[in-house]
Short mmCIF file of C-alpha atoms in Angstrom, two decimals:
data_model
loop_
_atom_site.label_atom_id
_atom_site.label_comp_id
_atom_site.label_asym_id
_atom_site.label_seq_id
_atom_site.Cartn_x
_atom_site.Cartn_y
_atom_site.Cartn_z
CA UNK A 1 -74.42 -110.11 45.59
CA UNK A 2 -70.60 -111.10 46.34
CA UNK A 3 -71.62 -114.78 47.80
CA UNK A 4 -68.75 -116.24 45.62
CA UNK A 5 -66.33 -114.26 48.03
CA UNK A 6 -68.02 -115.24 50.70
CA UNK A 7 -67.91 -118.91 50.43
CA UNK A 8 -64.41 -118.55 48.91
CA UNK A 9 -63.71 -117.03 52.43
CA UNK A 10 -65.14 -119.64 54.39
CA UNK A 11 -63.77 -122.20 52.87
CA UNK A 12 -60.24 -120.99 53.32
CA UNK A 13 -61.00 -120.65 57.06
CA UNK A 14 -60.16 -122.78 60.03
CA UNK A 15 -62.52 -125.32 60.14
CA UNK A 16 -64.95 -125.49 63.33
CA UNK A 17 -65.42 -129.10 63.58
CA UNK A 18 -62.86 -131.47 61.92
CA UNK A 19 -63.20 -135.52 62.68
CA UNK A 20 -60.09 -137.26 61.74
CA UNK A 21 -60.31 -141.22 60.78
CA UNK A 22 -63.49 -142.05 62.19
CA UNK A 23 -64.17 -145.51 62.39
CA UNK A 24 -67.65 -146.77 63.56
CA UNK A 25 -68.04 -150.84 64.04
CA UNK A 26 -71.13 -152.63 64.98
CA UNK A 27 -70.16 -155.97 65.96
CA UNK A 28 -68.85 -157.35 62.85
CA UNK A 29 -70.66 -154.32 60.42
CA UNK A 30 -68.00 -151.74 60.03
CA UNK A 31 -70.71 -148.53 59.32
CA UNK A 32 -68.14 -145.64 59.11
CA UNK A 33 -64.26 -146.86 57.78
CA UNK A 34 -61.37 -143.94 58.19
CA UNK A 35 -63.89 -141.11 57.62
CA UNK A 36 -62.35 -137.25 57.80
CA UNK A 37 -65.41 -134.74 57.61
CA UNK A 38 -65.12 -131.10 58.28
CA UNK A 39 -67.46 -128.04 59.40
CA UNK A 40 -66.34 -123.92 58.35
CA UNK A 41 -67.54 -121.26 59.91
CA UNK A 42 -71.14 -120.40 58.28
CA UNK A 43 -71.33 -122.67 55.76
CA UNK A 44 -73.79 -125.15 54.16
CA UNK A 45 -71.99 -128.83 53.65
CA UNK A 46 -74.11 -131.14 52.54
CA UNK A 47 -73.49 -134.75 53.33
CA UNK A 48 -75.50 -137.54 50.93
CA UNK A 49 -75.35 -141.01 49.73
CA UNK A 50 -77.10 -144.30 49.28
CA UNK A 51 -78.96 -145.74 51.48
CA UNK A 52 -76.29 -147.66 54.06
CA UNK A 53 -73.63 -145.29 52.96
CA UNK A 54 -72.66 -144.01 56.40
CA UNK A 55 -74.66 -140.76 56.62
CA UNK A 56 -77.03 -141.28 59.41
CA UNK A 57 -73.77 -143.11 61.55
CA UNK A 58 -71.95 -139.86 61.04
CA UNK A 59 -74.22 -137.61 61.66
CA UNK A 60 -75.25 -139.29 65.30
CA UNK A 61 -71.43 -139.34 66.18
CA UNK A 62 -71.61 -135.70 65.64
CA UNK A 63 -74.40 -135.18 67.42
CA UNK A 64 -73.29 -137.87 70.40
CA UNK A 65 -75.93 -140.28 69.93
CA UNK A 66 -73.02 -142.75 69.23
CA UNK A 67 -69.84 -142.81 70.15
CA UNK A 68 -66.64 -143.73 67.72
CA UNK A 69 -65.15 -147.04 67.88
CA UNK A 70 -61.50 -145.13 66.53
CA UNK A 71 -60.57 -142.18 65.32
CA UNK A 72 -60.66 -138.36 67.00
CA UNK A 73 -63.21 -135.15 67.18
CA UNK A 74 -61.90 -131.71 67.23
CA UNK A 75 -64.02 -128.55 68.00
CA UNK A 76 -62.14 -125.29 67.03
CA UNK A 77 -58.84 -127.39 66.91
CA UNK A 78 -59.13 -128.63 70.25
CA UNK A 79 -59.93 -132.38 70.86
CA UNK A 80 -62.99 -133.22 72.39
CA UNK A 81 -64.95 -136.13 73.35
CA UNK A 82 -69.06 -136.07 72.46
CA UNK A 83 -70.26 -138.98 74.27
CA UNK A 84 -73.89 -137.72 74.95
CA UNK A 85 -76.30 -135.48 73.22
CA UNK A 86 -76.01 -133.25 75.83
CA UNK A 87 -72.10 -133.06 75.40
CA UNK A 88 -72.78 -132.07 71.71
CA UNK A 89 -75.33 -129.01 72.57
CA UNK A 90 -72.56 -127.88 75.03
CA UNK A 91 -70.52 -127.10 72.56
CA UNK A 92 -73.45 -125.76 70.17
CA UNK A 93 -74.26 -128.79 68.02
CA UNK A 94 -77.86 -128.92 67.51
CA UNK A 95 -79.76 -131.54 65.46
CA UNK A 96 -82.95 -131.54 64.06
CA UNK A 97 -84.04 -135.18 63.16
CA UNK A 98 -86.09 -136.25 60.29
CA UNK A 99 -88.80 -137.14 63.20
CA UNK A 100 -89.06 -133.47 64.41
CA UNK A 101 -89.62 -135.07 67.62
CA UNK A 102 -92.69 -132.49 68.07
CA UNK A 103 -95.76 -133.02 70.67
CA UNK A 104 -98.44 -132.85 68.41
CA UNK A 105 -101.32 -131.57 71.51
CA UNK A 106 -99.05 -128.80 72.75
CA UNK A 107 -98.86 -125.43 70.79
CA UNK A 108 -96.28 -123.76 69.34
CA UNK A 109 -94.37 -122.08 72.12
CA UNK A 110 -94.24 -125.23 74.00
CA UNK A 111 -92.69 -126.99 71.80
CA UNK A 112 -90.54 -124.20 71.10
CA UNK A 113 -89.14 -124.63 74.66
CA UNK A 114 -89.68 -128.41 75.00
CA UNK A 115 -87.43 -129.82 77.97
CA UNK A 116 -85.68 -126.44 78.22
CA UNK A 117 -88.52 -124.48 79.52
CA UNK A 118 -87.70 -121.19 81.62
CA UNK A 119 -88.89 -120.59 85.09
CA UNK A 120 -89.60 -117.38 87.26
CA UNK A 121 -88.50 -118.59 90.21
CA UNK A 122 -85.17 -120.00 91.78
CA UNK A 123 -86.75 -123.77 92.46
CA UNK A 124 -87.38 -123.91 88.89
CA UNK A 125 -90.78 -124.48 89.72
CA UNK A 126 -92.87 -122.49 87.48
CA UNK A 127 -92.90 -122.24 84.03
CA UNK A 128 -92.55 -119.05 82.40
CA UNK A 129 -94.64 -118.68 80.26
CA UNK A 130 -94.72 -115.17 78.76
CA UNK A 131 -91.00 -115.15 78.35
CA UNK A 132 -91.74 -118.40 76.16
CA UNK A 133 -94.25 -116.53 74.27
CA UNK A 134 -91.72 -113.57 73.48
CA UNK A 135 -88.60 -115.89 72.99
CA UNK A 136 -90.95 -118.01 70.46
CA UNK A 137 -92.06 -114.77 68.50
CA UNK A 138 -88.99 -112.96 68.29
CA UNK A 139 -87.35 -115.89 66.97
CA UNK A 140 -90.09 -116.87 64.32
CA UNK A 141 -90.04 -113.00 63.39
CA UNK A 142 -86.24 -113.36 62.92
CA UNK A 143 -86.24 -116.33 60.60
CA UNK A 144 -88.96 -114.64 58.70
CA UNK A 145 -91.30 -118.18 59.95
CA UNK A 146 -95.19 -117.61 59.14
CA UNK A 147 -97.40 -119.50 61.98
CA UNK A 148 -100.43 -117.21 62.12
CA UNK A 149 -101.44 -118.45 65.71
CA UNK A 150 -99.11 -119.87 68.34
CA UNK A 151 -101.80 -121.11 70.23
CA UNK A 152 -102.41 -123.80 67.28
CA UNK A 153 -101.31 -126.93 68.50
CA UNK A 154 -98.68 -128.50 66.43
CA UNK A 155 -101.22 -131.32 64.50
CA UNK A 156 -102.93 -128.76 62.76
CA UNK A 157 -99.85 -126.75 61.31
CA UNK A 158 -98.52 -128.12 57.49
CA UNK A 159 -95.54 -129.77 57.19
CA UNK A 160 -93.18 -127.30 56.11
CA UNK A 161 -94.48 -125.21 59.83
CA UNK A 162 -93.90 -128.29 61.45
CA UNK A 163 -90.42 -128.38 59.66
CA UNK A 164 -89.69 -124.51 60.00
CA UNK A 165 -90.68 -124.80 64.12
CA UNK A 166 -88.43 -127.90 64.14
CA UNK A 167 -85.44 -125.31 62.59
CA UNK A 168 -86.21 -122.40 64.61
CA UNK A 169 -86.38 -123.48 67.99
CA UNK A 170 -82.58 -124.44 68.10
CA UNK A 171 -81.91 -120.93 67.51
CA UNK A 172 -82.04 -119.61 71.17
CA UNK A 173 -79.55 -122.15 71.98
CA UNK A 174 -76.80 -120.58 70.23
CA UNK A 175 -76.29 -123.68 67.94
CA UNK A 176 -72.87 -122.79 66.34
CA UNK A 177 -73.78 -126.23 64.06
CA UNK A 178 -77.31 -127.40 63.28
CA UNK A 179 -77.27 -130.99 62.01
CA UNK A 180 -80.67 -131.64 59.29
CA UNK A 181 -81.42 -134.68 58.39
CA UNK A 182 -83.74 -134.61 55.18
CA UNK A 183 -85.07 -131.04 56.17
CA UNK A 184 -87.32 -131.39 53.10
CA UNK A 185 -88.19 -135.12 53.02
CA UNK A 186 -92.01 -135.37 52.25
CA UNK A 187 -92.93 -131.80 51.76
CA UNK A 188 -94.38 -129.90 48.74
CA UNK A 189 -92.53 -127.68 46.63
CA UNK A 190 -93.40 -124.52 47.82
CA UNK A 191 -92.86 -125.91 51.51
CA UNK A 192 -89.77 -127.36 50.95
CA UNK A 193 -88.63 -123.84 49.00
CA UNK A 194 -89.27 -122.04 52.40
CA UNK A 195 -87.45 -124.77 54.28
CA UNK A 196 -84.94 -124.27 51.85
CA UNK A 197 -84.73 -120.65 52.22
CA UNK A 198 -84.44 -120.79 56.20
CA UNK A 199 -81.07 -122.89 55.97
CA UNK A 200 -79.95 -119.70 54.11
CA UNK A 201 -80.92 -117.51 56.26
CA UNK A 202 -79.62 -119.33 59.32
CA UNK A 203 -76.40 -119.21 57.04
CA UNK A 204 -76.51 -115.70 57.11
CA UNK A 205 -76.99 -115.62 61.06
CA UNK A 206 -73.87 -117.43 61.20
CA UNK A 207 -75.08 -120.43 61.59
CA UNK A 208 -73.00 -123.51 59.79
CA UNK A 209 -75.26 -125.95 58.57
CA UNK A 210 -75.24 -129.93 58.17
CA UNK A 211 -77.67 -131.13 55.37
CA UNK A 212 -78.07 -134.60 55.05
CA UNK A 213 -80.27 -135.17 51.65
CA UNK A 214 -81.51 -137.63 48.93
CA UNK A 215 -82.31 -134.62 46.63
CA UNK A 216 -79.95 -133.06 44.53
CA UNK A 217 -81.55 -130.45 43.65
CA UNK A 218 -82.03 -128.81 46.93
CA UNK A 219 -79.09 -129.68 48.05
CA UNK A 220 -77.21 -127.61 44.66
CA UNK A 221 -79.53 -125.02 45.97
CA UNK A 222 -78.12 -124.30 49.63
CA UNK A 223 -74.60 -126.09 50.04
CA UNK A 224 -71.31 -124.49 49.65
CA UNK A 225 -69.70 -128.49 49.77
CA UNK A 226 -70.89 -131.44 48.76
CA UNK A 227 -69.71 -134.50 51.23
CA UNK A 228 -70.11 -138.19 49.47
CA UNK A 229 -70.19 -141.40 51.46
CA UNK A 230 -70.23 -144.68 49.84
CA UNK A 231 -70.50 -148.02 52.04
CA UNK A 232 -68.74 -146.07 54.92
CA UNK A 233 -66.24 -144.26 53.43
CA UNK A 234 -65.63 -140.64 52.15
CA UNK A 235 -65.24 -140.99 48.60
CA UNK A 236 -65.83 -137.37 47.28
CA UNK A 237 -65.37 -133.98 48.94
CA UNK A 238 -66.27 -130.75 45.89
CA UNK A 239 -67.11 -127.44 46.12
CA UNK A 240 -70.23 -127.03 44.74
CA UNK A 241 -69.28 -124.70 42.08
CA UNK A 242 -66.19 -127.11 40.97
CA UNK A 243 -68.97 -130.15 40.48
CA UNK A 244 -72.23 -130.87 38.78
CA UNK A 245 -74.70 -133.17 40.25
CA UNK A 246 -73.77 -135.68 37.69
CA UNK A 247 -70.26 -136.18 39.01
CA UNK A 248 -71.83 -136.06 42.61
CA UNK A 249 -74.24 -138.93 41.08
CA UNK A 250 -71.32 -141.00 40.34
CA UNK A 251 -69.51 -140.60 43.32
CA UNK A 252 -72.85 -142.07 45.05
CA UNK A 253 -73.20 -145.01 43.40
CA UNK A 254 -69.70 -145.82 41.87
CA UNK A 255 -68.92 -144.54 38.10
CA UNK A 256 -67.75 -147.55 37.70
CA UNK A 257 -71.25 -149.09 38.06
CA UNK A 258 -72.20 -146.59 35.44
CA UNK A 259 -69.68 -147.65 32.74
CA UNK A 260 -70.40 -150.09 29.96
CA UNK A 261 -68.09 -152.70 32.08
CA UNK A 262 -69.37 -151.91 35.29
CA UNK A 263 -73.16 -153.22 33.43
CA UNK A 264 -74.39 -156.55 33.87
#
C-alpha cells in the first residue's frame, strides 16, 4: 500500500529532534558516551539494547527527567534546553513509562485527564467533567481503543487496556513525539498485537514514535529504524529493511562475542 515510499520519504526529511554528542555521567559511571540520536517526522525508531546499554538514560534526557552532562538538543533545528518534564511536553514530547503511572480506583476518563483536568470556570475550580467524558471517547474512538465502560475503574481493565489508555491519553496533548518504553512488556499476544497496532496508527496520525524494546519481533513489526546502544554508546543505526534482526542481535551484544575467538 506504498509504505516503502513513505518511509523512504521520511527518512530523507529534516529530522524533528536531533541530539548531538550526548554525554551523560553519574559520578564516576559514564551512562551515555558521545551519543547522536535522531527523530523524522512520523516515524517509528526503535531504540534497544542490553540491559545497562544506555536506553533508559536516553530516553529520560529526551523526556527531561535528566539533564545532559555535555553535548546539545535540537528541536526542528533549533537548540533547546529540556531541563524538566514539563519543558519536554512544551515542545510535544510525551512519554509513556513502562509503569503507566495509572490510578488504579479512578475510571477511565480520569485518568485520561490525570493532572491536566479541564474546568468550567475561570478559578479553575471545577472539574469538567462531561468535556472529559467526550475528550476521552472521541479519542478512544479515534485510535480504534475497545474499553466497553469508562466508568470501570482502571484495576479491572486487562493489560493491554491499561497499556492502550496509557497510549491514548497523550493524544489530546498534541504530542509531536511519544516516547514508549516496553509498550508490550508483560502482555499476551493478542494484547500486545493491538498495542502494536496503535503505534501504527498513531504513525499514521502523524505521530513520530520512540520504542524502546527487548523484543525483536515487535519491534521488526512497527519501526522504520532500528537505534543500537551498547554500554553507552551508539553502535548501530539501520533501516529496518537494510537489516535483519540477526545483524541487530550482534550489534547488541558485540559480534565479536559471537565469533569463535570472542568464546571462552
Amino acid at each position: 500500500m506504498g509504505t516503502e515510499g513513505q518511509d523512504s520519504n521520511v527518512l530523507v526529511s529534516q529530522p524533528i529532534l536531533s541530539l548531538r554528542g550526548i554525554c551523560k555521567y553519574f559520578g564516576g559511571v559514564h551512562a551515555l558516551e558521545d551519543v547522536d540520536f535522531d527523530v523524522y517526522p512520523q516515524e517509528v525508531v526503535a531504540l534497544v539494547g542490553d540491559n545497562g546499554a544506555g536506553k533508559s538514560t536516553l530516553i529520560k534526557i529526551i523526556a527531561g527527567v535528566h539533564q545532559p552532562t555535555r553535548g546539545e538538543i535540537f528541536f526542528f533545528n533549533r537548540p533547546v534546553q529540556i531541563r524538566s518534564p514539563r519543558d519536554a511536553q512544551m515542545l510535544g514530547i510525551e512519554t509513556v513509562y513502562q509503569e503507566l503511572a495509572l490510578v488504579e480506583t479512578r475510571d477511565v476518563p480520569a485518568n485520561f485527564f490525570l493532572g491536566r483536568e479541564p474546568t468550567k470556570d475561570r478559578l479553575g475550580i471545577f472539574v469538567d467533567r462531561k468535556k472529559m467524558v467526550d475528550d476521552t471517547v472521541r479519542t478512544l474512538r479515534e485510535l480504534g481503543i475497545d474499553i466497553p465502560s469508562l466508568r470501570t475503574p482502571v484495576r479491572y481493565l486487562s493489560g493491554g487496556q491499561r497499556q492502550a489508555l496509557a497510549i491514548g491519553r497523550v493524544m489530546p496533548w498534541g504530542g509531536k513525539i511519544i516516547i514508549m518504553d516496553e509498550p508490550t512488556a508483560a502482555l499476551g499476544v493478542k494484547e500486545s498485537r493491538r498495542v502494536l497496532d496503535l503505534i501504527l496508527r498513531l504513525k499514521e496520525k502523524g505521530c513520530s514514535i520512540i520504542v524502546v524494546s527487548h523484543n525483536m519481533r515487535h519491534v521488526f513489526s512497527v519501526a522504520d529504524r532500528i537505534v543500537v546502544l551498547r554500554g553507552g554508546r551508539k553502535v548501530g543505526d539501520k533501516k529496518k529493511t537494510e537489516t535483519t534482526p540477526d545483524e541487530i542481535v550482534k550489534l547488541i551484544v558485540g559480534a565479536e562475542m559471537l565469533s569463535p575467538e570472542g568464546a571462552s
